CSV table of C-alpha atoms in Angstrom, one decimal:
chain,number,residue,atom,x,y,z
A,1,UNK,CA,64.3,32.6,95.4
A,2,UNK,CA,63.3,35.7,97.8
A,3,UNK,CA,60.5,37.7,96.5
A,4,UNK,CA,62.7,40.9,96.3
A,5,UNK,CA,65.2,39.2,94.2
A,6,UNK,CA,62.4,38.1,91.7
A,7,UNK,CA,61.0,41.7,91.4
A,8,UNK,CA,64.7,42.4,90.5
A,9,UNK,CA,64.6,40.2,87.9
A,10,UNK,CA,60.8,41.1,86.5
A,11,UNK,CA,62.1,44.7,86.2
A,12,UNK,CA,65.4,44.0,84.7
A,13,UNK,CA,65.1,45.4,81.1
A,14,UNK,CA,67.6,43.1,79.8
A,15,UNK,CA,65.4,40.7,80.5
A,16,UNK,CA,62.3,41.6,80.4
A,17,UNK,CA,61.7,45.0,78.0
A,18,UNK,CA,59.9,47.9,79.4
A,19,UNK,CA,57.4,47.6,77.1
A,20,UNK,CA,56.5,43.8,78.2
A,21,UNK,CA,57.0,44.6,81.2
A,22,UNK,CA,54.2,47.6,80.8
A,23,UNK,CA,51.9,44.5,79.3
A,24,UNK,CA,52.5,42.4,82.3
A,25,UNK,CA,51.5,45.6,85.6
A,26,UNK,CA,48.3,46.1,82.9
A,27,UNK,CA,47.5,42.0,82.8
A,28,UNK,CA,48.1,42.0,86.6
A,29,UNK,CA,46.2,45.2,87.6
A,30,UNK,CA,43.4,43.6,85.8
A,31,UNK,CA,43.4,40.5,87.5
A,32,UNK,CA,43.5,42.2,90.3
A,33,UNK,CA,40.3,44.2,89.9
A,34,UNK,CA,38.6,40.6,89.0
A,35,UNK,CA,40.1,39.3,92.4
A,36,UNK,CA,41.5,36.2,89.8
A,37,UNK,CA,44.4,34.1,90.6
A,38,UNK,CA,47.0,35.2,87.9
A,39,UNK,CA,50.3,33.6,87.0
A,40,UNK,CA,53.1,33.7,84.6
A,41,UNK,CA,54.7,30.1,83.7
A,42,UNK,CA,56.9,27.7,82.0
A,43,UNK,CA,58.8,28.8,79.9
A,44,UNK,CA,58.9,32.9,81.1
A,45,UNK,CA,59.8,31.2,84.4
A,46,UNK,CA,62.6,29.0,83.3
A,47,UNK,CA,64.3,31.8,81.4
A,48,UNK,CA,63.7,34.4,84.0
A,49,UNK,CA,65.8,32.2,86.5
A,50,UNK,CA,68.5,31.6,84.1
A,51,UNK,CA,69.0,34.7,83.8
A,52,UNK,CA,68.0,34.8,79.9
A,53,UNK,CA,65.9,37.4,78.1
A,54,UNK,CA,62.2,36.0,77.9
A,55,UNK,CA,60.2,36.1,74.8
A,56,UNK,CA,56.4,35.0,75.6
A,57,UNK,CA,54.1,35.4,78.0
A,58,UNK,CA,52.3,32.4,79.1
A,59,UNK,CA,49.7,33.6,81.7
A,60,UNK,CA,47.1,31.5,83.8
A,61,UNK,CA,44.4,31.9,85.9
A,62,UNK,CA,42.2,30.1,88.4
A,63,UNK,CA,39.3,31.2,86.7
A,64,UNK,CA,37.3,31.9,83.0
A,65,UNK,CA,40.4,32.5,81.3
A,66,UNK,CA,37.9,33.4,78.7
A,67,UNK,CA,35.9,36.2,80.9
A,68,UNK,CA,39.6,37.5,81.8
A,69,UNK,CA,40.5,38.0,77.9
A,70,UNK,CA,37.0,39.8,77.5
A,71,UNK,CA,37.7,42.5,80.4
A,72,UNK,CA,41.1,43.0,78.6
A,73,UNK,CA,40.0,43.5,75.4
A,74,UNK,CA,37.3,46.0,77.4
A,75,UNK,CA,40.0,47.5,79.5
A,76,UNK,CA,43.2,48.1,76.9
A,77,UNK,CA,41.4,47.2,73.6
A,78,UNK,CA,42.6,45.0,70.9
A,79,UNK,CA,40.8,41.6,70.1
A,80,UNK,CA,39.5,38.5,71.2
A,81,UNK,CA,40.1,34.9,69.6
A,82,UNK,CA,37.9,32.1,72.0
A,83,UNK,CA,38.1,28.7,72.4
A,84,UNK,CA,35.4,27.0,74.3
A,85,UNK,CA,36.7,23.8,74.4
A,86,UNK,CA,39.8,24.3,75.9
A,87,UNK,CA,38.9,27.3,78.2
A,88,UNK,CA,41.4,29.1,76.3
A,89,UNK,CA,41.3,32.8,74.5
A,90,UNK,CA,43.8,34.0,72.8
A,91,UNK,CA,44.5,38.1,73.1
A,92,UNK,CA,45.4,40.0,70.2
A,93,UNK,CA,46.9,43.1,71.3
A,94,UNK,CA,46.1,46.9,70.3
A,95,UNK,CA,48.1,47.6,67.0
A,96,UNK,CA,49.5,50.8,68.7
A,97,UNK,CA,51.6,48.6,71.5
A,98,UNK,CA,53.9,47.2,68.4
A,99,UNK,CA,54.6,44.6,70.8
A,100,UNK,CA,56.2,41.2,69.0
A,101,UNK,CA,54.8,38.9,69.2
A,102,UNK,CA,51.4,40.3,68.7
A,103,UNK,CA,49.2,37.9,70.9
A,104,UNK,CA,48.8,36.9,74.5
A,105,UNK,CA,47.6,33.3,75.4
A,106,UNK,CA,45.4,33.1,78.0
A,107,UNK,CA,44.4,29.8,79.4
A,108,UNK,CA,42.4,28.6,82.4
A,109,UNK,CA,44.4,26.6,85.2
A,110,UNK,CA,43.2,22.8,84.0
A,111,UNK,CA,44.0,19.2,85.2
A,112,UNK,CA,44.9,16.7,82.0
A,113,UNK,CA,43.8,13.2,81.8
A,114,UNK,CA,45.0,10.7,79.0
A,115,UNK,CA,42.7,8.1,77.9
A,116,UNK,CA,45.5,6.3,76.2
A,117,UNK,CA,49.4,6.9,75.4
A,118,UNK,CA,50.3,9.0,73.1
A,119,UNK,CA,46.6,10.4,72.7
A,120,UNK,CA,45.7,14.5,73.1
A,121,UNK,CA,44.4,14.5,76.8
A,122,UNK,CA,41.0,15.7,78.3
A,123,UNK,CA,41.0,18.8,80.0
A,124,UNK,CA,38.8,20.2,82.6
A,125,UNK,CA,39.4,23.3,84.8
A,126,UNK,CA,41.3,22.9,87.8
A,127,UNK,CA,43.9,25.1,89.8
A,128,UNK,CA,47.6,26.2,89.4
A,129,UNK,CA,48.9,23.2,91.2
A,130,UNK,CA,47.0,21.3,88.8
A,131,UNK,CA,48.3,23.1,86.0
A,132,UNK,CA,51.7,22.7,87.1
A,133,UNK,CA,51.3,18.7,87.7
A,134,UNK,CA,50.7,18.6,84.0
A,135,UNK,CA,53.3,19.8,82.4
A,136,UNK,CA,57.0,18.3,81.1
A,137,UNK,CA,59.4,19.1,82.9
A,138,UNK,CA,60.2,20.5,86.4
A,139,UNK,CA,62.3,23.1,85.1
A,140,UNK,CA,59.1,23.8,83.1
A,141,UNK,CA,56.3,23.9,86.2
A,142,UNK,CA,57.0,26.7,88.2
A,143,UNK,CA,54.8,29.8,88.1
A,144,UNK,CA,55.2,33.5,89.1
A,145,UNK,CA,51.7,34.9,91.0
A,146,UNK,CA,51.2,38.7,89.2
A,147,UNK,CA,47.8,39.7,91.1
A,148,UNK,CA,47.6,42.4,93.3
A,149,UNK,CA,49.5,42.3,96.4
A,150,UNK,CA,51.0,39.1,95.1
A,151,UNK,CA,53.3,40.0,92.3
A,152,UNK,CA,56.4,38.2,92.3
A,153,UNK,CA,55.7,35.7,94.7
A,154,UNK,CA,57.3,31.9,92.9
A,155,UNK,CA,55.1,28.8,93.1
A,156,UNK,CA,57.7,26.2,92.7
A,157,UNK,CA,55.7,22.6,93.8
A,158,UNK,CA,57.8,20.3,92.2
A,159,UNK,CA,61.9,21.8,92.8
A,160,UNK,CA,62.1,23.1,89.4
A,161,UNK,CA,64.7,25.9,90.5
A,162,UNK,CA,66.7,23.2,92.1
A,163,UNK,CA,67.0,21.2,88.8
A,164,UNK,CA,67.6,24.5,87.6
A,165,UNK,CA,70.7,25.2,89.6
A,166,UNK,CA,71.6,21.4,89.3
A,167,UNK,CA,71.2,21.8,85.3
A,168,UNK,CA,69.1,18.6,85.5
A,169,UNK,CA,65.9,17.7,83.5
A,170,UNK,CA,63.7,16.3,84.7
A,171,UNK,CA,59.7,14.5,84.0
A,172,UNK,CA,57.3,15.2,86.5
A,173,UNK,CA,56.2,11.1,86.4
A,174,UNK,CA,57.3,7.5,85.0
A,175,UNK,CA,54.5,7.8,82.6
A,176,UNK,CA,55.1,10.8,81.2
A,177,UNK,CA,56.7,9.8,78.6
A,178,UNK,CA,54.3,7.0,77.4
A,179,UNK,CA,51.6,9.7,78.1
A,180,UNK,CA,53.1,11.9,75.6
A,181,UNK,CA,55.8,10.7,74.2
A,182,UNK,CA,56.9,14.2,71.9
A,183,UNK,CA,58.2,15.1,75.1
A,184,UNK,CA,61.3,12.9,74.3
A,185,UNK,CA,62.1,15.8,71.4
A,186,UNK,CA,61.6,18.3,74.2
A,187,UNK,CA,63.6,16.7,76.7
A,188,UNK,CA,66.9,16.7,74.1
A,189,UNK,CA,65.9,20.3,73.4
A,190,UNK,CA,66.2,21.4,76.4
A,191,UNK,CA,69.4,19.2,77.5
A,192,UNK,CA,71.2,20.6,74.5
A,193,UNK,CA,70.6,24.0,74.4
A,194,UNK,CA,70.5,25.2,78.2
A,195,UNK,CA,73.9,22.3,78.4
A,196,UNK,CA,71.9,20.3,80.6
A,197,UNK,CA,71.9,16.7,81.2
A,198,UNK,CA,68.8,14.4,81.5
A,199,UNK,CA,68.0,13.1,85.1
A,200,UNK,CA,69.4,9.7,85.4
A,201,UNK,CA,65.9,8.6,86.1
A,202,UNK,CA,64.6,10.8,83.3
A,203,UNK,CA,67.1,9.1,80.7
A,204,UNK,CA,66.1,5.5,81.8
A,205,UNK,CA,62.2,6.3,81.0
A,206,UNK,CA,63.4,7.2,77.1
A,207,UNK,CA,63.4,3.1,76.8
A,208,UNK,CA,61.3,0.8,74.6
A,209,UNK,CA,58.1,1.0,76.4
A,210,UNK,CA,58.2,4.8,75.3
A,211,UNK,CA,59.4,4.9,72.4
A,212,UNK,CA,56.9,2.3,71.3
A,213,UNK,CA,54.3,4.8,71.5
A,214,UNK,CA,55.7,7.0,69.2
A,215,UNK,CA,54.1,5.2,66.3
A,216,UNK,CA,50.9,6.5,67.7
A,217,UNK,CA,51.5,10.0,67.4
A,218,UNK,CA,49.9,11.8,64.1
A,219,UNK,CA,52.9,12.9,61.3
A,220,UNK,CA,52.0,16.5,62.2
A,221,UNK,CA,52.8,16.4,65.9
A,222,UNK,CA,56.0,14.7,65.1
A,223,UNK,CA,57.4,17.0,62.3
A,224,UNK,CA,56.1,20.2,64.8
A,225,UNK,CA,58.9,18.9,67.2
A,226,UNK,CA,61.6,18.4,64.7
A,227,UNK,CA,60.6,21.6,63.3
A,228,UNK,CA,61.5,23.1,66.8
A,229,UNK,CA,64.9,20.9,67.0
A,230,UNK,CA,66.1,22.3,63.3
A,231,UNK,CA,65.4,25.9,64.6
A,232,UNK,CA,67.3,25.6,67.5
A,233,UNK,CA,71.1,27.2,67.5
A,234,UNK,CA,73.2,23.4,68.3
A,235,UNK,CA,70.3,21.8,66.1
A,236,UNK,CA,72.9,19.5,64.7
A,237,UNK,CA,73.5,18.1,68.3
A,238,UNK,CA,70.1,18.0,69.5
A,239,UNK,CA,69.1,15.7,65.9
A,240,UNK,CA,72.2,13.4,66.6
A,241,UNK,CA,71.1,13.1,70.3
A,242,UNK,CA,68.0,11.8,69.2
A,243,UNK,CA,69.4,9.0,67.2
A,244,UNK,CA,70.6,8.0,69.5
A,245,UNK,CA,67.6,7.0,71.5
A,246,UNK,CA,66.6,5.3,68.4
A,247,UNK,CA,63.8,7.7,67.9
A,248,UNK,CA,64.0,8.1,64.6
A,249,UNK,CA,63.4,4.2,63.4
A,250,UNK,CA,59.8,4.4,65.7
A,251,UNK,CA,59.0,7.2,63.7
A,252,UNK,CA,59.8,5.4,60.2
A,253,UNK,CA,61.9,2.6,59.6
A,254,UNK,CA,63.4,3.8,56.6
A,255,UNK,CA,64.2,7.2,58.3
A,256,UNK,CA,67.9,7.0,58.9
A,257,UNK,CA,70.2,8.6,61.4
A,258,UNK,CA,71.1,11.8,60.4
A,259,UNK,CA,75.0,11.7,58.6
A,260,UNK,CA,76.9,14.0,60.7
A,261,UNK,CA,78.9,14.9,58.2
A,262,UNK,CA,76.2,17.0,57.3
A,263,UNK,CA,75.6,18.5,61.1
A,264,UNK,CA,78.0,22.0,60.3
A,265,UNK,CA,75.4,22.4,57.5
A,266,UNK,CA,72.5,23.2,59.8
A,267,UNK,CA,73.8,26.2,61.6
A,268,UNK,CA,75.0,27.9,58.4
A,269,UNK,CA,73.8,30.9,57.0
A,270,UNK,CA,73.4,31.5,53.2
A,271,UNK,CA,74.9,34.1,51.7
A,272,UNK,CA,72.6,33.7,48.6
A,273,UNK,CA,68.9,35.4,48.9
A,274,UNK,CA,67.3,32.2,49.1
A,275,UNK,CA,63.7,32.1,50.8
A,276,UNK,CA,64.4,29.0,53.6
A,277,UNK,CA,63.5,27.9,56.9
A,278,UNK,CA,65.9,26.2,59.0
A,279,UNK,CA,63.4,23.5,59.1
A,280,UNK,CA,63.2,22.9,55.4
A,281,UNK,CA,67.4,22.9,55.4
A,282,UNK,CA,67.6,20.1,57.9
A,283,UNK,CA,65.0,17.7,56.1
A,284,UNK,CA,67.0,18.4,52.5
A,285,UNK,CA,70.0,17.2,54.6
A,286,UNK,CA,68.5,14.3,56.1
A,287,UNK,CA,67.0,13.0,53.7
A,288,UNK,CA,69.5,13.8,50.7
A,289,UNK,CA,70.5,9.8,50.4
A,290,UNK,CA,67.4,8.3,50.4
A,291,UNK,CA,65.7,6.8,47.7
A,292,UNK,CA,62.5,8.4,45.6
A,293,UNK,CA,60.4,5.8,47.3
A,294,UNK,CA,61.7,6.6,50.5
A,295,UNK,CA,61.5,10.0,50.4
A,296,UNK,CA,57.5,9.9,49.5
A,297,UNK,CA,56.8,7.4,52.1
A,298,UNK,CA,58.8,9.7,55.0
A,299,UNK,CA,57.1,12.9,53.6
A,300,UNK,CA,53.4,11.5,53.8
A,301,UNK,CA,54.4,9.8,57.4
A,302,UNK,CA,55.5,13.6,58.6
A,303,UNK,CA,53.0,14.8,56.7
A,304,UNK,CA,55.6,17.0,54.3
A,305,UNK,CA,53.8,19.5,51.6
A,306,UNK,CA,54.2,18.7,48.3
A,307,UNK,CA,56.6,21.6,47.7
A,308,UNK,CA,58.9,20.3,50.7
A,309,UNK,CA,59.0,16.7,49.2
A,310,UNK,CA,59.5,17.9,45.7
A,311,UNK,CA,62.5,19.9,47.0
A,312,UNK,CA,64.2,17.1,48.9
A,313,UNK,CA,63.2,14.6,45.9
A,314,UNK,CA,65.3,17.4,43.8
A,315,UNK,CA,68.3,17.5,46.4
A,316,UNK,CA,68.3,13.3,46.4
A,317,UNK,CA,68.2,13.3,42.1
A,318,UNK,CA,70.5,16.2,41.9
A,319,UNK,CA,73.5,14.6,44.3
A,320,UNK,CA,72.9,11.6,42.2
A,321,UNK,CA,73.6,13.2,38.6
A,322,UNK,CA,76.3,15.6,39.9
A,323,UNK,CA,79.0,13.1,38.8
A,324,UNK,CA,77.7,13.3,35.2
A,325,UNK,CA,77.4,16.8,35.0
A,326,UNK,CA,80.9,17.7,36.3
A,327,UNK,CA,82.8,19.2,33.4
A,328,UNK,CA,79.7,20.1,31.6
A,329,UNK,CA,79.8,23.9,29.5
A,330,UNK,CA,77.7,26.7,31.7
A,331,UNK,CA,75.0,26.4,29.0
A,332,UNK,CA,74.6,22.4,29.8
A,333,UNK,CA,74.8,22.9,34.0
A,334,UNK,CA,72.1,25.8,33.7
A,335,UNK,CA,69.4,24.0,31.6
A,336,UNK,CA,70.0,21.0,33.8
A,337,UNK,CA,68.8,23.3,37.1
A,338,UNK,CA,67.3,25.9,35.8
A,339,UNK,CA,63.6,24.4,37.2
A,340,UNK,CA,65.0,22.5,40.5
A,341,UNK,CA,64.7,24.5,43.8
A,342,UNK,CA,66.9,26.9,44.4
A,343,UNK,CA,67.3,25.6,48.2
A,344,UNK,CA,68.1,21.9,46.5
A,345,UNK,CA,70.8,23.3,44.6
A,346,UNK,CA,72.2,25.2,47.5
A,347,UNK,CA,71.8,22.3,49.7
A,348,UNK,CA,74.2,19.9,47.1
A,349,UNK,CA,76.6,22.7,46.5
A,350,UNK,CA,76.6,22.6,50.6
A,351,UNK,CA,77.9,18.8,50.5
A,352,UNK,CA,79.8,18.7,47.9
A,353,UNK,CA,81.5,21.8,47.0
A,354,UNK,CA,80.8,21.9,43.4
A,355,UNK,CA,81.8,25.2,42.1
A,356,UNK,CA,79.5,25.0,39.0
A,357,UNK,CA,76.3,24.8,41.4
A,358,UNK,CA,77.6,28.1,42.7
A,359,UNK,CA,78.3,29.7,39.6
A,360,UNK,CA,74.7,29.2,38.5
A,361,UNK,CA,73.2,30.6,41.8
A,362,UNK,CA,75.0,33.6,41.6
A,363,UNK,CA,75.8,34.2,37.6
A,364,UNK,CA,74.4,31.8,35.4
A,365,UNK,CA,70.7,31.7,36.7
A,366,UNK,CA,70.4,35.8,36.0
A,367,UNK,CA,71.7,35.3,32.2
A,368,UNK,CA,69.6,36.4,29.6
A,369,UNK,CA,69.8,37.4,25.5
A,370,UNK,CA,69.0,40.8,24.5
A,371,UNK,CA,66.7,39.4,22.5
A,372,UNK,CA,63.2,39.0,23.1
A,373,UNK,CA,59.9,37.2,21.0
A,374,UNK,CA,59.7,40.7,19.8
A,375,UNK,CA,62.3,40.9,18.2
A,376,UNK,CA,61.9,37.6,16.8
A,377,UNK,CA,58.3,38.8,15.2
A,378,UNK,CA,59.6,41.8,14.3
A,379,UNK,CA,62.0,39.8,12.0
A,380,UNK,CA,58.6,38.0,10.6
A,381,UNK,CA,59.4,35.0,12.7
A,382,UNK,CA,55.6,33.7,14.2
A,383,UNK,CA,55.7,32.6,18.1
A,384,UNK,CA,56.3,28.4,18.2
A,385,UNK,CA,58.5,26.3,19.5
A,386,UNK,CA,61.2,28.1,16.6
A,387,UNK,CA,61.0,30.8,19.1
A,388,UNK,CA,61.6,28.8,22.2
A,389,UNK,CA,65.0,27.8,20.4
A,390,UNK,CA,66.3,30.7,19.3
A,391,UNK,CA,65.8,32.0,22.4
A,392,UNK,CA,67.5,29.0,23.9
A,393,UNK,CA,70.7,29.1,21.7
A,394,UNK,CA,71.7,33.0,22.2
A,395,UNK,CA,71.0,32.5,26.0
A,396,UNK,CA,73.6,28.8,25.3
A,397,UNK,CA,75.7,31.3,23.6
A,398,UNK,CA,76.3,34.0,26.4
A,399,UNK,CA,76.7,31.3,29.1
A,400,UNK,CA,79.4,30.0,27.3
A,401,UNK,CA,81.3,32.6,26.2
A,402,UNK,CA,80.6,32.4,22.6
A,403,UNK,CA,78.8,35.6,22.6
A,404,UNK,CA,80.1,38.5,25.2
A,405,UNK,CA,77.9,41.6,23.9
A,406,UNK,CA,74.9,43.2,21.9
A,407,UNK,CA,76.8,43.3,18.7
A,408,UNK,CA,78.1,39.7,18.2
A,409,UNK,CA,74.1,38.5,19.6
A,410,UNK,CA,72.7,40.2,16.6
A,411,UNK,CA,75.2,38.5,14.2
A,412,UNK,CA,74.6,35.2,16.1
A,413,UNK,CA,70.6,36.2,15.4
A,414,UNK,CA,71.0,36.4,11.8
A,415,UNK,CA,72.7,33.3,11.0
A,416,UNK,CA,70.3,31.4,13.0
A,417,UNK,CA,67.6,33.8,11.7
């Protein structure tokens, strides 16, 4: 691509807002004044060429990535977060730019070595094309130089507008995969939501010598890229591509392929106010068949919190029981949920369309007597599990129709009184 048709696209505000694109002349001016090598890359790159709106800034120099953060923070204010190791800082910018998101990454240009597959690599500074050589994908390596005289010149080493165009993707190498083998989750990311296809080479590499690294690979780097699939718009695609790979059974044998009679589920929106992450929806699908001792053995391997394996343990009991619940009184259904996870509830009302599950999220749940352990003292009654009862029985009573306002409570109070 031509210079001048890049700068078009840098100062499109459709894709890149005025205010980012403000952040971006300041980041470059001061590079500039440094006489450092600065870039923009991967992803800001990809999405720039597509012609899709860009979100983050990923920005590199040949240089103290480090010393560069420290004469922004000088320059425009804000704050600095460093780290050593990595030659990386991380910007947090001035509260008064209300820019979202709120931080900049900064990273030195390095060159990765991997002691073993599936192992974090060793990183030691290095230079753009360096940089680029270590990344995924070629779609992914390509950089736009900001500094000085050179804004909007493309450093494209390795083709990755051509894939581009070709809607191919693409590995930079035929280890790559057994180097890091997550980027098998990215690589059906990307193929499903840009409507790419995998480079016939690319797709032979996803074979058994890869995926038998997988194992290797820590439960939290694993769940971060399903996490990434399930927040993605065609998640249900991108999780059924990946079964078939046969990922899934290298990260757990008992994790099964994913039913796609569930796959509509993920892209749903509820119309309840229930706290969720897509995330959390997709493992509750997943994993709603599988056994209790499955379930704990798949949470520690992912390295689940406790509240996310209680919850999918409460979706797996809950489809389970339905059968013998169905036809139960409002009163019997709502002491049956009333301490199970919302989200779990939601989840089974989402695969089985019982109307009851439903009714309690929306009516049942929010019912309450007019009575309270006030009342009950003020009728000489001491708190104790009597209380707890009563209580219980008027609440039974409104759920169920047997009481329908403050009058016929009170009468319902005084027998039971």
């Amino acid at each position: 691509m031509q210079k001048d048709d890049l700068l078009r696209l840098l100062r499109d505000p459709n894709l890149l807002p005025s205010e980012k694109q403000t952040l971006l002349s300041n980041i470059a001016a001061q590079a500039a004044a440094m006489d450092m090598p600065c870039y923009v890359v991967g992803g800001f790159v990809r999405d720039l060429l597509l012609g899709k709106p860009v979100n983050d800034l990923d920005v590199i120099v040949e240089g103290d990535a480090i010393k560069f953060g420290k004469s922004l923070v000088k320059a425009f204010g804000g704050k600095l977060t460093t780290h050593d190791k990595f030659h990386t800082a991380i910007w947090h910018l001035p509260d008064t730019w209300h820019l979202i998101p709120d931080t900049l990454d900064l990273i030195t240009a390095r060159k990765e070595t991997y002691l073993m597959p599936g192992a974090l690599p060793t990183v030691t500074p290095s230079t753009i094309q360096d940089d680029l050589l270590r990344r995924d994908f070629t779609i992914n390596s390509m950089a736009i130089r900001v500094d000085g005289g050179h804004f909007g010149e493309l450093f494209d080493p390795l083709n990755g507008q051509a894939d581009l165009e070709e809607g191919l993707v693409r590995i930079l190498h035929p280890r790559s995969f057994i180097d890091d083998p997550t980027r098998i989750f990215r690589a059906v990311r990307y193929e499903a939501r840009y409507s790419f296809n995998l480079e016939p080479s690319t797709l032979n590499l996803i074979n058994s010598e890869s995926l038998d690294v997988i194992p290797r690979l820590s439960g939290e780097r694993i769940r971060h890229e399903l996490d990434l699939i399930f927040e993605e718009k065609n998640s249900s695609q991108m999780i059924l591509r990946a079964g078939e790979f046969g990922l899934f059974k290298m990260i757990h044998p008992s994790l099964s392929l994913f039913n796609p009679d569930y796959s509509d589920f993920l892209e749903m929106d509820s119309t309840l106010d229930i706290p969720s992450s897509k995330a959390e929806i997709g493992y509750m699908l997943w994993l709603m068949d599988s056994s209790e001792d499955e379930i704990l053995s798949i949470g520690q391997r992912l390295d689940f919190t406790s509240d996310l394996t209680y919850s999918i343990w409460a979706v797996s009991q809950l489809k389970k029981s339905l059968p013998f619940l169905v036809g139960s009184t409002p009163s019997v259904w709502t002491y049956a949920l009333e301490k199970l996870p919302l989200l779990s509830i939601y989840m089974v009302y989402l695969v089985s369309r019982e109307d009851a599950l439903l009714d309690f999220l929306s009516i049942w749940r929010h019912v309450k007597p007019h009575t309270t352990g006030n009342d009950l003292k003020s009728h000489g009654l001491q708190p104790g599990p009597r209380f707890g009862e009563i209580l219980s029985q008027l609440r039974a009573a409104w759920l169920d129709g047997q009481v329908t306002n403050e009058i016929q409570e009170k009468e319902l109070l005084a027998k039971l009184l």
